[in-house]
Coordinates of C-alpha atoms and ligand atoms in Angstrom, one line a residue:
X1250 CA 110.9 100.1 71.4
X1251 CA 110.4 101.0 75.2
X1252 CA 106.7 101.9 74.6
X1253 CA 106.0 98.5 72.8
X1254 CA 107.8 97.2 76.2
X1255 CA 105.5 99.6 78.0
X1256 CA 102.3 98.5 76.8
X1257 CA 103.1 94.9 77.0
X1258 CA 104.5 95.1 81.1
X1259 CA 101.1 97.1 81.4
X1260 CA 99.0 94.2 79.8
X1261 CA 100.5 91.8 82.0
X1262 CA 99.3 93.7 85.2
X1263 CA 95.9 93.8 83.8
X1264 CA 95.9 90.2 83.3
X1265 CA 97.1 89.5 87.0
X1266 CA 94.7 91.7 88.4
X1267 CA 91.9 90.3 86.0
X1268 CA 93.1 86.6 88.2
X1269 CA 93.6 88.2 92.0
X1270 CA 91.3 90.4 91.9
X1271 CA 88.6 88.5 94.5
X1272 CA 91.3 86.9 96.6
X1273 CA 92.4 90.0 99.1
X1274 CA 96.0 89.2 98.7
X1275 CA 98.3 90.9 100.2
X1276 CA 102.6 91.3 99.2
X1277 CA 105.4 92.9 100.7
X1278 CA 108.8 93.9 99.5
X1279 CA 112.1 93.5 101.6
X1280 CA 115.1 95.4 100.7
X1281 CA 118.5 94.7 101.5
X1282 CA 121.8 97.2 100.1
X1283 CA 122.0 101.2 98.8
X1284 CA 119.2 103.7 98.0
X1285 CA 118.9 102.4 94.5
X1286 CA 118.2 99.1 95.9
X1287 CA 115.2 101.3 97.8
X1288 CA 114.3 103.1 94.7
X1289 CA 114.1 100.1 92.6
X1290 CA 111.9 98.5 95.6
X1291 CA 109.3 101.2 95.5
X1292 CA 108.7 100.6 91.2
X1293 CA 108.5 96.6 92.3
X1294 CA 105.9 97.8 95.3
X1295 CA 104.0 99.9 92.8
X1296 CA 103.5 97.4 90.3
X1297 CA 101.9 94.8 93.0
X1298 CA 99.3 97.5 94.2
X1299 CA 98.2 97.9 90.7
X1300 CA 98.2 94.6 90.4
X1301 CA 95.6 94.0 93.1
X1302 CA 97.8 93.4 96.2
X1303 CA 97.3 94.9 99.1
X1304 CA 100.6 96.0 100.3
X1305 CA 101.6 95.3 104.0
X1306 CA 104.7 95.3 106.4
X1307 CA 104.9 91.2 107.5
X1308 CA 106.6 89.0 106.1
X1309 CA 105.2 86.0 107.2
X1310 CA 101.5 87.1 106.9
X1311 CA 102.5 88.4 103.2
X1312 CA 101.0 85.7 100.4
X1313 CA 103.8 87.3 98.2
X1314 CA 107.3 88.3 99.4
X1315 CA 109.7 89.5 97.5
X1316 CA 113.6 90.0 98.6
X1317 CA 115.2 93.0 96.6
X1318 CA 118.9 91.5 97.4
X1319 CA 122.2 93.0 98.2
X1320 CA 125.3 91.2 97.4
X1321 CA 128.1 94.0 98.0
X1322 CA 129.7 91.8 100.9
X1323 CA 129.3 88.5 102.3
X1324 CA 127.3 89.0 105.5
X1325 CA 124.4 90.2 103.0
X1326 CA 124.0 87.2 101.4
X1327 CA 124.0 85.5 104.6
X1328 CA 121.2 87.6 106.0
X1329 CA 118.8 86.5 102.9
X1330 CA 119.4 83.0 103.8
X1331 CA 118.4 83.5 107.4
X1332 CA 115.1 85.4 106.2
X1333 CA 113.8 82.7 103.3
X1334 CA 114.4 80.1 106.2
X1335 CA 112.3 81.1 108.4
X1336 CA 109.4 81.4 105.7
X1337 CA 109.8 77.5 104.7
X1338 CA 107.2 76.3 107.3
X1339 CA 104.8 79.3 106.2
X1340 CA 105.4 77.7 102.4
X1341 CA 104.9 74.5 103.9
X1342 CA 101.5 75.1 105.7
X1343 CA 100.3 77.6 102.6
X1344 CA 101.3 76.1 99.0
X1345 CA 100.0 79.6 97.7
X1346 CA 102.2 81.8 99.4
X1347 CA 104.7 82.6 97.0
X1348 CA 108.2 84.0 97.6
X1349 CA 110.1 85.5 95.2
X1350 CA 114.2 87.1 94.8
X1351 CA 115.6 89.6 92.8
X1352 CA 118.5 92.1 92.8
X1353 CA 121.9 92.5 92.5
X1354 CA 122.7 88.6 94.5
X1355 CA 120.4 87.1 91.6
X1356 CA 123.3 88.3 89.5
X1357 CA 125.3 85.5 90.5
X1358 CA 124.4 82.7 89.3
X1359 CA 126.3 80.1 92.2
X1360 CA 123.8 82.0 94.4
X1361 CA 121.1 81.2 92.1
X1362 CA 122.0 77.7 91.5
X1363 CA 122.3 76.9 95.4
X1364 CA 119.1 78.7 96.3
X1365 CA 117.2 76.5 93.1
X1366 CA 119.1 73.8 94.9
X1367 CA 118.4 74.1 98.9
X1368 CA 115.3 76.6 98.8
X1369 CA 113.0 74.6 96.3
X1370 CA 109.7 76.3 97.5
X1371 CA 111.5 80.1 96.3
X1372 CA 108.9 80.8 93.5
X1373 CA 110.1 83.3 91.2
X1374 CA 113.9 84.5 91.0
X1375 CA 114.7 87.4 87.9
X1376 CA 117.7 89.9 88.2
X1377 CA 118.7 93.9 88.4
X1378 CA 118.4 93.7 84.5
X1379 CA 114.9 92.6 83.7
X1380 CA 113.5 94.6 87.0
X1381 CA 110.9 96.3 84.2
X1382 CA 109.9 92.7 83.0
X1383 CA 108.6 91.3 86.4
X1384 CA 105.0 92.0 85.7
X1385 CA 105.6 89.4 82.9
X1386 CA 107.6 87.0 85.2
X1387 CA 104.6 87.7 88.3
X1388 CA 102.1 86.5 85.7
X1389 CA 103.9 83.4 84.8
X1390 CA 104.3 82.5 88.5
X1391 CA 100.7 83.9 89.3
X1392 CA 98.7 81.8 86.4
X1393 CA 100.9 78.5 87.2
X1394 CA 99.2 79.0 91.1
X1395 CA 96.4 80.2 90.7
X1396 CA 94.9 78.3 87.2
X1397 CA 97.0 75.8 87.0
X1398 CA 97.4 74.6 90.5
X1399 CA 100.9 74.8 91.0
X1400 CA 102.1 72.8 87.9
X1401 CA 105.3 74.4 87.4
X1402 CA 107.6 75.2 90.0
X1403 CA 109.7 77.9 89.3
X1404 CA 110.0 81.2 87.3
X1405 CA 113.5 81.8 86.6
X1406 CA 114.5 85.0 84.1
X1407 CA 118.0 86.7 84.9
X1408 CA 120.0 88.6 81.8
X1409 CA 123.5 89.5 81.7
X1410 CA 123.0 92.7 80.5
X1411 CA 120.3 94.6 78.8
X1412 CA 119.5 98.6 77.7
X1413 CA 116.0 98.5 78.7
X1414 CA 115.1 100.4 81.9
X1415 CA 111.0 101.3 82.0
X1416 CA 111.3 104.8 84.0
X1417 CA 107.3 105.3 83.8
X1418 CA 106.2 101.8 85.8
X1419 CA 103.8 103.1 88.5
X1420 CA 105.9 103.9 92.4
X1421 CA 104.9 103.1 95.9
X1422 CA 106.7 105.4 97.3
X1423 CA 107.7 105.1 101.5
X1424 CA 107.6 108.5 101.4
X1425 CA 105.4 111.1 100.4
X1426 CA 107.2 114.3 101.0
X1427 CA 110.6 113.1 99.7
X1428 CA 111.9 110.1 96.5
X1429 CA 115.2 109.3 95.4
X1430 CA 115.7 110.2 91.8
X1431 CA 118.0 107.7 89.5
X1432 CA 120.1 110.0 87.0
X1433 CA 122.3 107.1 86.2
X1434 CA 122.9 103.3 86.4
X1435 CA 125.6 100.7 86.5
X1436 CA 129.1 101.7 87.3
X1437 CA 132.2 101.9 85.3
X1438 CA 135.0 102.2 87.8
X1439 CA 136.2 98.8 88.7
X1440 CA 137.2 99.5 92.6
X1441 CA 139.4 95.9 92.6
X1442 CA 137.2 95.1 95.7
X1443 CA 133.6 95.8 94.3
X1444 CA 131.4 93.3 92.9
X1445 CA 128.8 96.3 91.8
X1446 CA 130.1 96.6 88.0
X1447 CA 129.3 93.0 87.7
X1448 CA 126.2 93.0 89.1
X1449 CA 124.4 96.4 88.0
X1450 CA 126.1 96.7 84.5
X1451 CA 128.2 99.6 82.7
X1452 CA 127.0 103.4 83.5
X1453 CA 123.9 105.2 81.6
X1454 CA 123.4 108.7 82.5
X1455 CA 119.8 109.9 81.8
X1456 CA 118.9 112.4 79.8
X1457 CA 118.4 115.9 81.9
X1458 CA 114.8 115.7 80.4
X1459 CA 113.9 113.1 81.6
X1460 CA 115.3 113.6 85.0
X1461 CA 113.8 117.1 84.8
X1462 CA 110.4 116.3 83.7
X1463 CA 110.4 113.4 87.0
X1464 CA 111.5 115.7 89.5
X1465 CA 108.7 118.5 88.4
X1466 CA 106.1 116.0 88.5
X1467 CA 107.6 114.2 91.9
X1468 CA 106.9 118.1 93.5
X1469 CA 103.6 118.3 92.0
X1470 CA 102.6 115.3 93.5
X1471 CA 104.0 117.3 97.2
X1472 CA 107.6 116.0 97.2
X1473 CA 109.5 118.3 99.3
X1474 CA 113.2 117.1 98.9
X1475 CA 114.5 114.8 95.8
X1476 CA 117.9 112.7 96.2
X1477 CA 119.4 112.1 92.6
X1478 CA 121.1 108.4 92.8
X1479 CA 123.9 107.1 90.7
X1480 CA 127.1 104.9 92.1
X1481 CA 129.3 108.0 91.0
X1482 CA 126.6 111.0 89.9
X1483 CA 130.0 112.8 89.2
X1484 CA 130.7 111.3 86.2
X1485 CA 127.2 112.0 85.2
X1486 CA 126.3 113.0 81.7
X1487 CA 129.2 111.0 79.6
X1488 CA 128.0 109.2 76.9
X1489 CA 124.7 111.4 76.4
X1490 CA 124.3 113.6 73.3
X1491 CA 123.9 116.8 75.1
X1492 CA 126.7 118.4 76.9
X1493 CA 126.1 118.4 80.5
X1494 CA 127.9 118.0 83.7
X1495 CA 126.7 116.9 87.0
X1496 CA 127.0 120.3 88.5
X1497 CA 124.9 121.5 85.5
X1498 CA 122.3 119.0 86.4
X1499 CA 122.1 119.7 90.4
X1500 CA 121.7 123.9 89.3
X1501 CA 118.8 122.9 87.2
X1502 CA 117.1 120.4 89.5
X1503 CA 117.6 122.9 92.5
X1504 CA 116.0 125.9 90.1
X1505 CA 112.6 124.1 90.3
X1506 CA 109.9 125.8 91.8
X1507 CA 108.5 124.3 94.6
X1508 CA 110.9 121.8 95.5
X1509 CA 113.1 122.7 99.0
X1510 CA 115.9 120.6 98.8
X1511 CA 118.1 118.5 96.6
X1512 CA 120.8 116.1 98.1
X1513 CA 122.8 113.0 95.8
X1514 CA 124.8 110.6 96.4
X1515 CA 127.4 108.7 95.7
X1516 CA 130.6 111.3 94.6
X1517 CA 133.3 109.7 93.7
X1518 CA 136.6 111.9 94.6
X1519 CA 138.5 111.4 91.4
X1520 CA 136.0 113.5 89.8
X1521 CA 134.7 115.8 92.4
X1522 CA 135.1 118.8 90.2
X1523 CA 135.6 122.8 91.6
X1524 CA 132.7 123.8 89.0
X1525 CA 130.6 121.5 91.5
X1526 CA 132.2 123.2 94.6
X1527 CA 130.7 126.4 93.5
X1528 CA 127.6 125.2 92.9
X1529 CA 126.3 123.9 96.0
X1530 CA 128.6 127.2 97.6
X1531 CA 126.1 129.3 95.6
X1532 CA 122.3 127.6 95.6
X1533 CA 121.3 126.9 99.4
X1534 CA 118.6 124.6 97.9
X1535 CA 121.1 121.9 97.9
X1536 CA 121.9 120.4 100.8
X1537 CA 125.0 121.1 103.0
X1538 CA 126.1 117.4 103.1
X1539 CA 128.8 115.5 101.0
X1540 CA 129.4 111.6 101.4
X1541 CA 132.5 111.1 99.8
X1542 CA 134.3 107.5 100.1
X1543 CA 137.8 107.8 101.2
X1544 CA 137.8 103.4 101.4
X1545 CA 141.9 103.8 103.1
X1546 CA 144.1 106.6 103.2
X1547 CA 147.1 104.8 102.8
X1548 CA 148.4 105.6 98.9
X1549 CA 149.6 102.2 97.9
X1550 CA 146.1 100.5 99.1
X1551 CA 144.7 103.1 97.3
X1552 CA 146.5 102.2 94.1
X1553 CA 145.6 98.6 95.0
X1554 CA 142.2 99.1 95.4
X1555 CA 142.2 101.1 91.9
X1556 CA 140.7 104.4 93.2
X1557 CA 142.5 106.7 91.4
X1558 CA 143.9 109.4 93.8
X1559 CA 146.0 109.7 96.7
X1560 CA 145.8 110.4 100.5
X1561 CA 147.0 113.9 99.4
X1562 CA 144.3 115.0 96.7
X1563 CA 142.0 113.5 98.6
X1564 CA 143.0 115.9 101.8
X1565 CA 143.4 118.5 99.5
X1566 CA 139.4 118.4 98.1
X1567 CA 138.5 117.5 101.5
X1568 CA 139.7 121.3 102.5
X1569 CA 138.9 122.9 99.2
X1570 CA 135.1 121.8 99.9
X1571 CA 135.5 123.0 104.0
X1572 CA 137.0 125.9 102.9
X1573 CA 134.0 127.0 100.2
X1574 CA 130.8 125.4 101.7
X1575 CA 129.8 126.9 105.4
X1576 CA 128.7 124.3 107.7
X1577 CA 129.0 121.4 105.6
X1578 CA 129.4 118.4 106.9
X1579 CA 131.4 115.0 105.2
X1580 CA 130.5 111.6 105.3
X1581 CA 132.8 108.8 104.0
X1582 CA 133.2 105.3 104.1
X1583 CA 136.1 103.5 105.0
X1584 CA 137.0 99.7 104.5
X1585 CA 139.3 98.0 107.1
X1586 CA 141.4 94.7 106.2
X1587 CA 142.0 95.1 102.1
X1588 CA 144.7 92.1 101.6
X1589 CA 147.2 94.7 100.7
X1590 CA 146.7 96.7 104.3
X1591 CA 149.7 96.7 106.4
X1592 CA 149.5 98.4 110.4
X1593 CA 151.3 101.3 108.8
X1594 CA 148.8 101.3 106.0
X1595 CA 145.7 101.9 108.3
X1596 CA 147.7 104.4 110.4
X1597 CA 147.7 106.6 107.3
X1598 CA 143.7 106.2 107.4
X1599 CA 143.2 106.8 110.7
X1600 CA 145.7 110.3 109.9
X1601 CA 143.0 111.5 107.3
X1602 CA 140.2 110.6 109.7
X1603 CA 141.5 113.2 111.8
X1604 CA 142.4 115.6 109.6
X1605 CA 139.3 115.4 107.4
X1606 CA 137.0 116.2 110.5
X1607 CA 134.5 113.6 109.1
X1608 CA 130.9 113.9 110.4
X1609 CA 130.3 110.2 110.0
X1610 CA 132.2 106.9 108.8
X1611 CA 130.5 104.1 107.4
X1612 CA 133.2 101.3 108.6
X1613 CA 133.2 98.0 106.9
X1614 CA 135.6 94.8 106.9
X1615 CA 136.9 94.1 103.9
X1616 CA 134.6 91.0 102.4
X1617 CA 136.1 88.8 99.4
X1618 CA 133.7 88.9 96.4
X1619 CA 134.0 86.1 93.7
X1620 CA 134.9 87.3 90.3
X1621 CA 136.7 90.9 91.7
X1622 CA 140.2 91.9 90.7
X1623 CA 141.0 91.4 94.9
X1624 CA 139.5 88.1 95.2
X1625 CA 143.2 86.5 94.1
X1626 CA 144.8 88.4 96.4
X1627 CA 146.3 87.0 99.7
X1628 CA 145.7 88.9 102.7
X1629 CA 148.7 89.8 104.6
X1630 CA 146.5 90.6 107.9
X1631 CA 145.7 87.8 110.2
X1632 CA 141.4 87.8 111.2
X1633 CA 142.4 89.1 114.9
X1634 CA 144.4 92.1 113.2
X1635 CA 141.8 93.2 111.1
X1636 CA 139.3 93.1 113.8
X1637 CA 141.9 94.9 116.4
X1638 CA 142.2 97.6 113.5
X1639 CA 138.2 97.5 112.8
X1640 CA 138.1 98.6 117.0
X1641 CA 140.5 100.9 116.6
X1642 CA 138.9 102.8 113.8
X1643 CA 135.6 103.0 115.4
X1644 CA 136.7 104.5 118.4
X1645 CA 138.4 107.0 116.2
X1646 CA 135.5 107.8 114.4
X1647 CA 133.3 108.1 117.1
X1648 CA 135.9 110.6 118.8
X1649 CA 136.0 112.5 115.9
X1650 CA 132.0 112.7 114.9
X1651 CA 131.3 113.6 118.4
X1652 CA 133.4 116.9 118.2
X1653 CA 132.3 118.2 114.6
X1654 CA 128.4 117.6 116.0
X1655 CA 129.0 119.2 119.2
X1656 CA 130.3 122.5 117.4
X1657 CA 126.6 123.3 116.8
X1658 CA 124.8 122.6 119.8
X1659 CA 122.8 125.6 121.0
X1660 CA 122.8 126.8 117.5
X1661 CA 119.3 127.0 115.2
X1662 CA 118.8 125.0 112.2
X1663 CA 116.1 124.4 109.5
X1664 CA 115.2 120.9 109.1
X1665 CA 112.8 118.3 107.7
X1666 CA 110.4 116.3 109.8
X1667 CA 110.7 112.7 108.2
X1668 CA 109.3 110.3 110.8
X1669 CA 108.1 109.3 114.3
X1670 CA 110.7 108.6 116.7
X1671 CA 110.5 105.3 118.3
X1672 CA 110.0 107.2 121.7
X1673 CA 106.4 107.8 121.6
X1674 CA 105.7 112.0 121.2
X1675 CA 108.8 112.3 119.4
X1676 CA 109.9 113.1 115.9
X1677 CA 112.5 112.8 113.8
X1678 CA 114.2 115.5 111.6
X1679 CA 117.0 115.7 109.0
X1680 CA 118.9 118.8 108.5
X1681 CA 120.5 120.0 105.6
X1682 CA 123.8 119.0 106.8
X1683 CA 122.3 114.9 107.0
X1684 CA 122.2 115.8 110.9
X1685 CA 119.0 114.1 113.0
X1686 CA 117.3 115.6 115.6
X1687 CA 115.0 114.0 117.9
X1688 CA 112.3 116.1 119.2
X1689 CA 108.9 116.5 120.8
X1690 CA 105.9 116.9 118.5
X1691 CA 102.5 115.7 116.9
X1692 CA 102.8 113.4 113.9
X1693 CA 100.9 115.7 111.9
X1694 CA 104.2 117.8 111.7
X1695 CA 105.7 114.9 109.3
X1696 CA 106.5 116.7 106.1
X1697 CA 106.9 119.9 107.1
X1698 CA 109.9 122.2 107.4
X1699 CA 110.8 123.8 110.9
X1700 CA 113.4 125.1 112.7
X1701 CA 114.9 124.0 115.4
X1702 CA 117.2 124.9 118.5
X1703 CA 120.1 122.0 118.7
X1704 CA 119.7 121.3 122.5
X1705 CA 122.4 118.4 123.5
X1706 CA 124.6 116.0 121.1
X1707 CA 123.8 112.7 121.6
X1708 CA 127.0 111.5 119.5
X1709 CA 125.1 111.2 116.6
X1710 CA 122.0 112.5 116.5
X1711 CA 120.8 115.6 119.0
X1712 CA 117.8 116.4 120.8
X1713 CA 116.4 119.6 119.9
X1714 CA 113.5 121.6 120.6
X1715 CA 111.4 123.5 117.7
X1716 CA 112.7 127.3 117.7
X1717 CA 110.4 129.8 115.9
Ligands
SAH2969 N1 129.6 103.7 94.5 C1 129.9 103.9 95.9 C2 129.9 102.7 96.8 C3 128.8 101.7 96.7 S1 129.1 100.3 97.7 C4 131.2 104.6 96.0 O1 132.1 104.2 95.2 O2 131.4 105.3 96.9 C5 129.1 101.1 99.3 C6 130.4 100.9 100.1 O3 130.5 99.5 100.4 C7 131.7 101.2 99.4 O4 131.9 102.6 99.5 C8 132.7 100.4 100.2 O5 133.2 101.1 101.3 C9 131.9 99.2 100.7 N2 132.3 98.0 99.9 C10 132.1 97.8 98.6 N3 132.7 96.5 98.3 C11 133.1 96.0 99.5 C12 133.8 94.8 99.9 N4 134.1 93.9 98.9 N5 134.1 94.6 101.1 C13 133.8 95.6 102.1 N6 133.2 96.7 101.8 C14 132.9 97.0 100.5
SF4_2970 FE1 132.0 99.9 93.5 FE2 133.9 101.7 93.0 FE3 131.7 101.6 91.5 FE4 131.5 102.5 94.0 S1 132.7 103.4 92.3 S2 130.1 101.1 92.9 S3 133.0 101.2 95.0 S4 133.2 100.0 91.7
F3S2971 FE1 124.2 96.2 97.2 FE2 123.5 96.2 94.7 FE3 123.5 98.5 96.0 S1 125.2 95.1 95.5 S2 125.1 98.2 97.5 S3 122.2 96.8 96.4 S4 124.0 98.3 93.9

């Protein structure tokens, strides 16, 4: 069935080629949210450049734009609305220019309706579960603008659900020495808070084959590092026919010739397992950094928020992983103002702050999503609590990132050149451990492994100089 699916997405970018092919038209893709939001934008990118677009970085001189939306707290929805505003005079003064919305917000359908409702010249809206049917839903809009002079007004295609994912649609990829990898989709766990299960669908792993057989090719193409992508790539592998766990998966993807490095993310801690512990202890192709959400320390949000372990198992993996991996380094995320957070309760977060030594925090309030388990809740904080706390806890984190970065300065490291530094003559690194260093070098060094001396900790990020 998928290669019937296949053919016919395939035809469809024929035909719209076959219609822009004379018109020099360029398109650009905006994404908002997580790294499978960013994967899923570099299939949408690819499938425009086949198409005949040229792709560019501008919005407003784009004649296509499409927003790859985020919906995982409020203030992303609100910064879509600020970006399709300021395009309505561009759509006023160009009747061709078309913009276009997908994603996880498209999910939603009060977003949809109020965007059909005060956005009227937003083109073409479809959803995360018919991403492998817009060449289908670009031709509709495409023929109804180009032949038929801008008869119809709107495309419109979002599904509840569906099991087709086209894995083989051409990529634009950002980058050309490193690609995320998706080894699963959708999420199963229900966090009372989280609007992603609603929006992306119940997990499927891929089969290691598959997953396999896209990394090889990914390094034959001269892809350096690979990052495999799931919402929780611990629980990888249930529901597949073979018998594989994700620790299996990372040994075999870090076994393949010619690729450096191998990071993933998201791990869930409820099923960070010791067989996985060992694994990245044992193959140095995988890289020395773990993000593992922590969301509060304090047990009873914990229960609240329906993550499934305590303060205390969560200290406990915390010093198992310390304990096994040298020079590792943690990243977590933390949410601040949950309804069922008391003063007492996000002293107990601020505790495993400290005592987990994390590298970085990714520090959110607590946003209210329509349809979650939390969304009835009352929240016992008042606003000007939850912002003192939010304060509080980035102080903290700051202190505490500072220190575990500042342990290493002086010392050597490999890392990764990804990008030029916004200082002109400077670079960008990434070391195994997720750490950047800023240093002084030629662009032609992007994609190329080096080591380098960690000079002075700039919080977070140092400046280094390359050490041979
Ligand atoms: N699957 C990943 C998280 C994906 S969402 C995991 O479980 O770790 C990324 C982060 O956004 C979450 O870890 C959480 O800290 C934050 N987040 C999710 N829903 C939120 C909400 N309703 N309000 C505030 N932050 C939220
Ligand atoms: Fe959301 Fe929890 Fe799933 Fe992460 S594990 S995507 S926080 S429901
Ligand atoms: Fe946002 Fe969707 Fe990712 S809601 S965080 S883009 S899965």
């Amino acid at each position: 069935m998928i290669d019937g699916i296949a053919k016919i997405e395939e035809s469809y970018i024929d035909k719209i080629y076959e219609i822009i092919k004379d018109k020099n038209l360029t398109a650009t893709v905006v994404t908002f949210g997580c790294q499978m939001n960013a994967k899923d934008s570099e299939k949408l990118l690819g499938i425009l450049e086949k198409s005949g677009y040229s792709i560019i970085d501008d919005e407003n001189k784009a004649d296509f734009v499409l927003f790859n939306t985020c919906t995982v707290r409020e203030n992303a929805n609100q910064r879509l609305y600020g970006r399709i505003g300021q395009l309505k005079n561009d759509c006023i003064n160009n009747k061709n220019k078309i913009i276009g919305i997908c994603g996880c917000m498209m999910q939603e359908k009060d977003e949809v309706d109020y965007i059909k409702d005060k956005y009227k010249y937003v083109k073409l809206i479809f959803g995360t579960h018919n991403l492998y049917d817009f060449p289908h839903l670009l031709y509709e809009t495409i023929y109804d603008i180009y032949v038929n002079n801008n008869e119809k007004t709107k495309t419109i295609e979002v599904l509840d659900s569906s099991d087709v994912i086209l894995e083989d649609l051409p990529q634009h990829r950002k980058y050309p020495f490193k690609a995320g990898v998706n080894i699963m989709y959708g999420c199963d766990n229900f966090c009372s808070y989280c609007i992603v299960p609603y929006v992306r669908g119940r997990e499927r792993s891929r089969s290691s084959a598959e997953i396999i057989n896209e990394v090889k090719n990914l390094v034959s193409n001269g892809v350096k590092e690979v990052m495999l992508l799931g919402q929780n790539v611990n629980s990888y592998g249930k529901g597949l026919d073979e018998n594989i766990t994700f620790a299996n998966l990372l040994n075999q993807v870090a076994n393949i010739d010619g690729l450096y490095q191998v990071r993933f993310m998201t791990s869930h801690p409820k099923d960070f397992s010791d067989e996985l512990i060992e694994c990245i202890k044992n193959n140095k192709k995988i890289a020395r950094h773990i993000h593992l959400p922590l969301q509060s320390g304090s047990d009873k949000v914990l229960s609240d928020m329906n993550r499934k372990y305590t303060k205390e198992k969560y200290l406990d993996l915390v010093g198992k992983i310390r304990n096994n991996i040298e020079n590792v380094s943690i990243s977590t995320d933390i949410i601040v103002g949950f309804p069922t957070e008391d003063e007492s309760d996000f002293n107990e977060t601020i505790d495993c702050i400290y005592k987990s030594k994390f590298d970085q925090v990714f520090t959110f309030i607590y946003s209210k999503r329509t349809g979650t388990k939390a969304s009835t809740l009352p929240s016992i904080s008042t606003d000007e609590e939850i912002s003192k706390r939010f304060d509080e806890l980035l102080n903290v984190t700051k202190e505490v990132g500072t220190k575990q970065y500042e342990q290493y300065v002086g010392s050597i490291f490999e890392g990764l050149v990804e990008e030029e530094d916004s200082v002109p003559g400077f670079l960008t690194s990434r070391l195994s451990n997720n750490a950047l260093v800023h240093f002084k070098g030629d662009k032609s060094l992007i994609g190329s492994v080096m080591n380098f001396k960690l000079d002075e900790c700039k919080g977070f990020y140092y400046n280094g100089s390359v050490a041979n």
